[in-house]
Short mmCIF file of N, CA and C in Angstrom, two decimals:
data_model
loop_
_atom_site.label_atom_id
_atom_site.label_comp_id
_atom_site.label_asym_id
_atom_site.label_seq_id
_atom_site.Cartn_x
_atom_site.Cartn_y
_atom_site.Cartn_z
N MET A 185 89.43 76.62 95.13
CA MET A 185 88.59 75.79 96.28
C MET A 185 89.77 75.21 97.04
N LYS A 186 90.72 74.75 96.35
CA LYS A 186 91.59 74.17 97.04
C LYS A 186 92.65 74.97 98.07
N LYS A 187 93.13 76.05 97.17
CA LYS A 187 93.95 77.12 97.97
C LYS A 187 93.13 77.55 98.84
N LYS A 188 91.82 78.08 99.23
CA LYS A 188 91.19 78.41 100.25
C LYS A 188 90.92 77.43 101.32
N PHE A 189 91.17 76.29 100.83
CA PHE A 189 91.28 75.25 102.04
C PHE A 189 92.70 74.96 102.79
N LEU A 190 93.54 74.90 101.81
CA LEU A 190 94.80 75.11 102.46
C LEU A 190 95.44 76.06 103.26
N MET A 191 94.68 77.18 102.60
CA MET A 191 95.30 78.37 103.58
C MET A 191 94.42 78.64 104.80
N ALA A 192 93.04 77.91 104.91
CA ALA A 192 92.70 77.68 106.33
C ALA A 192 93.24 76.92 106.94
N VAL A 193 94.02 75.96 106.49
CA VAL A 193 94.72 75.03 107.38
C VAL A 193 96.13 75.93 107.66
N LEU A 194 96.62 76.45 107.14
CA LEU A 194 97.99 77.05 107.14
C LEU A 194 97.52 77.85 108.40
N ALA A 195 96.26 78.93 108.11
CA ALA A 195 96.07 79.93 109.48
C ALA A 195 95.72 79.32 110.63
N VAL A 196 95.11 78.02 110.88
CA VAL A 196 94.74 77.12 112.09
C VAL A 196 96.09 76.88 112.51
N LEU A 197 97.15 76.51 111.98
CA LEU A 197 98.30 76.19 112.33
C LEU A 197 99.35 77.23 113.07
N VAL A 198 99.17 78.19 112.19
CA VAL A 198 99.75 79.53 112.54
C VAL A 198 99.12 79.86 114.13
N MET A 199 97.73 80.07 114.04
CA MET A 199 97.45 80.73 115.04
C MET A 199 97.57 79.66 116.46
N GLY A 200 97.54 78.65 116.11
CA GLY A 200 97.72 77.56 117.43
C GLY A 200 99.03 77.22 117.55
N SER A 201 100.21 77.69 116.84
CA SER A 201 101.34 77.78 117.20
C SER A 201 101.62 78.38 118.47
N GLY A 202 101.02 79.73 118.21
CA GLY A 202 101.31 81.02 119.33
C GLY A 202 100.82 80.33 120.51
N VAL A 203 99.99 79.55 120.79
CA VAL A 203 99.54 78.85 122.19
C VAL A 203 100.38 78.22 122.67
N THR A 204 101.03 77.04 121.77
CA THR A 204 102.05 76.35 122.33
C THR A 204 103.75 76.83 122.49
N PHE A 205 103.68 77.87 122.16
CA PHE A 205 105.19 78.69 122.31
C PHE A 205 106.09 78.04 123.20
N ALA A 206 105.34 78.22 124.42
CA ALA A 206 106.11 78.21 125.77
C ALA A 206 106.44 76.72 126.01
N GLN A 207 105.72 75.63 125.28
CA GLN A 207 106.22 74.24 125.50
C GLN A 207 107.50 73.70 124.81
N GLU A 208 108.15 72.82 125.42
CA GLU A 208 109.35 72.51 124.99
C GLU A 208 109.58 71.99 123.64
N LYS A 209 108.68 70.78 123.38
CA LYS A 209 108.77 70.40 121.61
C LYS A 209 107.33 70.15 121.26
N SER A 210 106.57 70.79 120.51
CA SER A 210 105.18 70.90 120.06
C SER A 210 105.45 70.24 118.58
N TRP A 211 106.22 70.38 117.97
CA TRP A 211 106.22 70.23 116.50
C TRP A 211 107.01 68.84 116.31
N TYR A 212 106.36 68.01 115.23
CA TYR A 212 107.06 66.70 115.00
C TYR A 212 107.13 66.61 113.48
N PHE A 213 108.45 66.10 113.09
CA PHE A 213 108.50 65.72 111.71
C PHE A 213 109.07 64.41 111.25
N GLY A 214 108.69 63.72 110.24
CA GLY A 214 109.42 62.42 110.01
C GLY A 214 109.01 61.89 108.89
N PRO A 215 109.35 60.66 108.29
CA PRO A 215 108.94 59.68 107.05
C PRO A 215 108.00 58.92 107.63
N LYS A 216 107.31 58.54 106.46
CA LYS A 216 106.39 57.56 106.70
C LYS A 216 106.74 56.54 105.40
N VAL A 217 106.86 55.07 105.57
CA VAL A 217 107.06 54.28 104.70
C VAL A 217 105.98 53.13 105.18
N GLY A 218 105.36 52.36 104.18
CA GLY A 218 104.29 51.23 104.07
C GLY A 218 104.34 50.77 103.09
N ALA A 219 103.16 49.64 102.98
CA ALA A 219 102.85 48.87 101.83
C ALA A 219 101.59 48.90 101.74
N ASN A 220 101.21 48.70 100.45
CA ASN A 220 99.74 48.81 99.83
C ASN A 220 99.23 47.68 99.33
N ILE A 221 98.25 46.99 99.53
CA ILE A 221 97.77 45.53 99.10
C ILE A 221 96.37 46.04 98.66
N THR A 222 96.22 46.08 97.24
CA THR A 222 94.84 46.77 96.66
C THR A 222 94.46 45.45 95.78
N THR A 223 92.81 45.62 95.44
CA THR A 223 92.28 45.11 94.41
C THR A 223 90.94 45.88 94.11
N ILE A 224 90.45 45.42 93.22
CA ILE A 224 88.99 46.23 92.77
C ILE A 224 88.09 45.09 92.93
N SER A 225 86.78 45.62 93.56
CA SER A 225 85.71 44.52 94.15
C SER A 225 84.91 44.54 92.98
N ASN A 226 84.06 43.77 92.94
CA ASN A 226 82.82 43.63 92.01
C ASN A 226 83.03 43.45 90.16
N VAL A 227 84.54 43.02 90.32
CA VAL A 227 84.91 42.46 88.63
C VAL A 227 85.92 41.29 88.95
N ASP A 228 85.92 40.66 87.90
CA ASP A 228 86.85 39.32 87.78
C ASP A 228 88.20 39.67 88.08
N VAL A 229 89.00 39.70 89.26
CA VAL A 229 90.01 40.06 89.81
C VAL A 229 90.80 38.90 89.81
N GLN A 230 91.91 38.20 89.32
CA GLN A 230 92.76 37.24 89.91
C GLN A 230 93.20 37.36 91.17
N SER A 231 93.89 38.44 91.27
CA SER A 231 94.61 38.78 92.47
C SER A 231 94.90 40.32 92.80
N TRP A 232 95.65 40.46 93.96
CA TRP A 232 95.74 41.64 94.51
C TRP A 232 97.29 42.04 93.89
N ARG A 233 97.26 43.60 94.11
CA ARG A 233 98.58 44.12 93.58
C ARG A 233 99.21 44.67 94.87
N GLY A 234 100.54 44.67 94.73
CA GLY A 234 101.19 45.10 95.95
C GLY A 234 101.74 46.48 95.46
N GLY A 235 102.14 47.43 96.63
CA GLY A 235 102.84 48.70 95.89
C GLY A 235 103.35 49.16 97.09
N VAL A 236 104.04 50.38 96.85
CA VAL A 236 104.56 50.96 98.19
C VAL A 236 103.77 52.24 98.56
N ASN A 237 104.07 52.79 99.85
CA ASN A 237 103.49 54.04 100.26
C ASN A 237 104.69 54.79 101.05
N VAL A 238 104.90 55.92 100.39
CA VAL A 238 106.31 56.49 101.02
C VAL A 238 105.78 58.08 101.30
N GLY A 239 106.20 58.97 101.92
CA GLY A 239 105.66 60.28 102.14
C GLY A 239 106.55 60.79 103.75
N MET A 240 105.95 62.09 104.04
CA MET A 240 106.50 62.47 104.98
C MET A 240 105.41 63.10 106.04
N PHE A 241 105.45 63.56 107.28
CA PHE A 241 104.23 63.84 108.11
C PHE A 241 104.85 65.11 108.74
N ALA A 242 104.12 66.12 109.33
CA ALA A 242 104.31 67.37 110.17
C ALA A 242 103.09 67.10 111.05
N MET A 243 103.54 67.25 112.48
CA MET A 243 102.59 67.17 113.48
C MET A 243 102.82 67.75 114.71
N HIS A 244 101.71 68.78 114.85
CA HIS A 244 101.96 69.72 115.87
C HIS A 244 100.98 69.15 117.22
N ARG A 245 101.67 69.15 118.27
CA ARG A 245 100.58 68.96 119.39
C ARG A 245 100.52 70.40 120.21
N TYR A 246 99.00 70.66 120.13
CA TYR A 246 98.61 71.86 120.97
C TYR A 246 99.05 71.96 122.34
N ASN A 247 98.49 70.56 122.79
CA ASN A 247 98.53 70.38 124.45
C ASN A 247 98.18 68.85 124.92
N ASP A 248 97.94 68.72 125.74
CA ASP A 248 97.90 66.81 126.31
C ASP A 248 96.98 66.14 125.35
N PHE A 249 96.10 66.85 124.92
CA PHE A 249 94.58 66.31 124.37
C PHE A 249 94.34 66.66 122.88
N LEU A 250 95.23 67.59 122.30
CA LEU A 250 94.89 67.72 121.22
C LEU A 250 95.96 68.07 120.17
N GLY A 251 95.77 67.75 118.74
CA GLY A 251 97.04 67.84 117.91
C GLY A 251 96.46 67.73 116.43
N PHE A 252 97.48 68.12 115.31
CA PHE A 252 97.03 68.16 114.08
C PHE A 252 98.43 67.65 113.33
N GLN A 253 98.09 66.84 112.38
CA GLN A 253 98.89 66.31 111.60
C GLN A 253 98.86 66.33 110.16
N ALA A 254 99.33 66.42 109.40
CA ALA A 254 99.49 66.78 107.66
C ALA A 254 100.27 65.83 107.06
N ASP A 255 100.18 65.10 106.39
CA ASP A 255 101.10 63.84 105.30
C ASP A 255 101.02 64.38 103.94
N VAL A 256 102.19 64.14 103.23
CA VAL A 256 102.04 63.99 101.77
C VAL A 256 102.59 62.77 101.72
N MET A 257 101.85 61.85 100.80
CA MET A 257 102.12 60.54 100.63
C MET A 257 102.25 60.11 99.12
N PHE A 258 102.95 59.25 98.88
CA PHE A 258 103.07 58.57 97.56
C PHE A 258 102.37 57.38 97.32
N SER A 259 101.33 56.70 96.90
CA SER A 259 100.88 55.59 96.87
C SER A 259 100.76 54.98 95.41
N MET A 260 101.28 53.45 95.46
CA MET A 260 100.91 52.79 94.38
C MET A 260 99.81 51.81 94.61
N MET A 261 98.85 51.68 93.70
CA MET A 261 97.69 50.76 94.06
C MET A 261 97.48 50.15 92.16
N GLY A 262 96.67 49.39 92.48
CA GLY A 262 95.99 48.96 91.26
C GLY A 262 95.82 47.16 91.61
N ALA A 263 95.59 46.58 90.45
CA ALA A 263 94.70 45.07 90.25
C ALA A 263 95.22 44.31 89.27
N ASP A 264 95.24 43.05 89.20
CA ASP A 264 95.55 42.05 88.30
C ASP A 264 94.22 41.45 87.86
N PHE A 265 93.92 41.29 86.74
CA PHE A 265 92.80 40.63 86.04
C PHE A 265 92.99 39.13 85.61
N GLN A 266 92.05 38.44 85.49
CA GLN A 266 92.37 36.83 85.33
C GLN A 266 92.78 36.52 83.66
N ASP A 267 92.59 37.69 82.87
CA ASP A 267 92.71 37.46 81.30
C ASP A 267 94.16 37.97 81.25
N GLY A 268 94.90 38.32 82.47
CA GLY A 268 96.29 38.84 82.36
C GLY A 268 96.44 40.18 82.30
N ALA A 269 95.41 40.77 81.98
CA ALA A 269 95.75 42.61 82.03
C ALA A 269 95.71 42.99 83.24
N ASN A 270 96.39 44.24 83.63
CA ASN A 270 96.35 44.87 85.03
C ASN A 270 96.20 46.23 84.88
N LEU A 271 95.93 46.87 85.91
CA LEU A 271 95.68 48.56 86.19
C LEU A 271 96.38 48.93 87.07
N ARG A 272 97.39 49.97 86.81
CA ARG A 272 98.27 50.48 87.78
C ARG A 272 98.07 51.60 88.00
N LEU A 273 97.77 52.41 89.24
CA LEU A 273 97.55 53.63 89.77
C LEU A 273 98.48 54.00 90.55
N ASN A 274 98.83 55.37 90.51
CA ASN A 274 99.68 56.12 91.26
C ASN A 274 98.94 57.42 91.80
N TYR A 275 99.15 57.62 93.13
CA TYR A 275 98.33 58.69 93.83
C TYR A 275 99.24 59.25 94.41
N ILE A 276 99.16 60.95 94.80
CA ILE A 276 99.64 61.76 95.75
C ILE A 276 98.49 62.21 96.61
N SER A 277 98.43 61.76 98.14
CA SER A 277 97.31 61.97 98.69
C SER A 277 98.19 62.99 100.11
N VAL A 278 97.21 63.74 100.39
CA VAL A 278 97.36 64.92 101.45
C VAL A 278 96.43 64.55 102.56
N PRO A 279 96.54 63.75 103.56
CA PRO A 279 95.51 63.68 104.95
C PRO A 279 95.71 64.54 105.50
N MET A 280 94.94 65.23 106.25
CA MET A 280 94.96 66.34 107.36
C MET A 280 93.92 66.00 108.44
N LEU A 281 94.71 65.49 109.58
CA LEU A 281 94.04 64.89 110.65
C LEU A 281 94.05 65.79 111.92
N ALA A 282 92.95 65.78 112.66
CA ALA A 282 92.72 66.34 114.11
C ALA A 282 93.07 65.17 114.82
N LYS A 283 94.02 65.23 116.07
CA LYS A 283 94.33 64.14 116.91
C LYS A 283 93.72 64.37 118.26
N LEU A 284 92.93 63.53 118.55
CA LEU A 284 92.39 63.66 119.87
C LEU A 284 93.02 62.61 120.91
N TYR A 285 93.88 63.09 121.95
CA TYR A 285 94.58 62.21 122.65
C TYR A 285 94.03 61.44 123.94
N LEU A 286 93.81 60.06 123.93
CA LEU A 286 93.28 59.45 124.83
C LEU A 286 93.95 59.03 126.20
N TYR A 287 94.95 58.74 125.89
CA TYR A 287 96.02 58.20 126.97
C TYR A 287 97.46 58.15 126.20
N LYS A 288 98.43 59.08 126.85
CA LYS A 288 99.66 59.34 126.53
C LYS A 288 99.54 59.36 125.00
N THR A 289 100.21 58.33 124.09
CA THR A 289 100.22 58.61 122.71
C THR A 289 99.08 57.92 121.83
N LEU A 290 98.29 57.31 122.70
CA LEU A 290 96.83 56.80 121.88
C LEU A 290 96.13 57.74 121.58
N ASN A 291 95.75 57.94 120.20
CA ASN A 291 94.69 58.84 119.98
C ASN A 291 93.91 58.50 118.65
N LEU A 292 92.87 59.25 118.59
CA LEU A 292 91.87 59.00 117.89
C LEU A 292 92.03 60.31 116.63
N GLU A 293 92.08 59.92 115.23
CA GLU A 293 92.68 60.48 114.28
C GLU A 293 90.97 60.78 113.53
N LEU A 294 90.68 62.29 112.91
CA LEU A 294 89.97 62.52 112.13
C LEU A 294 89.92 63.43 111.22
N GLY A 295 89.61 63.49 109.58
CA GLY A 295 89.69 64.38 108.92
C GLY A 295 89.88 63.84 107.48
N PRO A 296 89.72 65.10 106.66
CA PRO A 296 89.69 64.88 105.19
C PRO A 296 91.00 64.30 104.74
N GLN A 297 91.14 63.61 103.46
CA GLN A 297 92.25 63.12 102.65
C GLN A 297 91.88 63.94 101.21
N ILE A 298 93.08 64.39 100.58
CA ILE A 298 92.88 65.17 99.19
C ILE A 298 93.66 64.04 98.28
N GLY A 299 93.25 63.34 97.61
CA GLY A 299 93.77 62.67 96.51
C GLY A 299 94.26 63.09 95.25
N PHE A 300 95.58 63.46 94.50
CA PHE A 300 95.55 63.67 93.27
C PHE A 300 96.23 62.54 92.16
N LYS A 301 95.55 61.95 91.45
CA LYS A 301 96.03 61.03 90.67
C LYS A 301 97.18 61.49 89.61
N VAL A 302 98.19 60.75 89.88
CA VAL A 302 99.41 61.25 89.07
C VAL A 302 99.86 60.44 87.81
N PHE A 303 99.40 58.98 87.89
CA PHE A 303 99.92 58.15 86.80
C PHE A 303 98.67 57.02 86.99
N ASP A 304 98.04 56.70 85.67
CA ASP A 304 97.39 55.49 85.69
C ASP A 304 97.69 54.57 84.47
N GLN A 305 97.83 53.40 84.35
CA GLN A 305 98.02 52.55 83.08
C GLN A 305 97.47 51.02 83.07
N PHE A 306 96.26 51.05 82.17
CA PHE A 306 95.79 49.81 81.87
C PHE A 306 96.31 48.89 81.04
N ASN A 307 97.05 47.65 81.35
CA ASN A 307 97.86 46.85 80.31
C ASN A 307 97.02 45.86 80.29
N LEU A 308 96.45 45.65 78.88
CA LEU A 308 95.60 44.59 78.25
C LEU A 308 96.14 43.15 78.22
N GLY A 309 97.49 42.93 78.26
CA GLY A 309 98.04 41.61 78.68
C GLY A 309 98.53 41.00 77.25
N ASP A 310 98.17 41.96 76.05
CA ASP A 310 98.80 41.48 74.77
C ASP A 310 100.06 42.57 74.47
N ASN A 311 100.73 43.27 75.25
CA ASN A 311 101.81 44.14 75.25
C ASN A 311 101.02 45.73 74.65
N THR A 312 99.88 45.89 74.91
CA THR A 312 99.09 46.99 74.63
C THR A 312 98.56 47.83 76.09
N SER A 313 99.15 48.99 76.16
CA SER A 313 98.72 50.00 77.38
C SER A 313 97.80 50.79 76.99
N ILE A 314 97.16 51.17 78.04
CA ILE A 314 96.22 52.45 77.82
C ILE A 314 96.58 53.54 79.24
N THR A 315 96.90 55.06 78.88
CA THR A 315 97.07 55.57 79.96
C THR A 315 95.96 56.82 79.39
N ASP A 316 95.86 57.62 80.61
CA ASP A 316 95.06 58.89 80.76
C ASP A 316 95.05 59.45 79.41
N HIS A 317 96.36 59.68 78.87
CA HIS A 317 96.49 60.65 77.78
C HIS A 317 95.93 60.06 76.20
N ASP A 318 95.79 58.57 76.28
CA ASP A 318 95.35 58.32 75.42
C ASP A 318 93.86 58.28 75.28
N MET A 319 93.21 58.32 76.03
CA MET A 319 91.74 58.59 76.16
C MET A 319 91.11 59.73 75.75
N TYR A 320 91.73 61.05 75.77
CA TYR A 320 91.61 62.22 75.61
C TYR A 320 91.80 62.78 74.46
#
């Protein structure tokens, strides 16, 4: 399923790149860096947990009104609980966005995001940790 979806996205990019071949610059690449502030709702949570969000993007602008952007991002998330326990989660996420330009660089973005959990750890507060591997 994932392979079919990624192949479809790649096919759209390849077909669209032929349309904009004559334009000066239609591909843009760069880094993305940010901060995450996360918590868990509906449980006793003492405070939020901060983390980083780093990755790269590739954007193709088809014309003055339409573009496509794909990112690969690493995100750190989690929460701290009142009893001293905490939850740490790390994800690799791949958002794929259609971009509709309204005015110059002002745009609306719409699309799916695929996320892959690469790490999780629940610290109980008494130097005991539980990871995914301990549960299976």
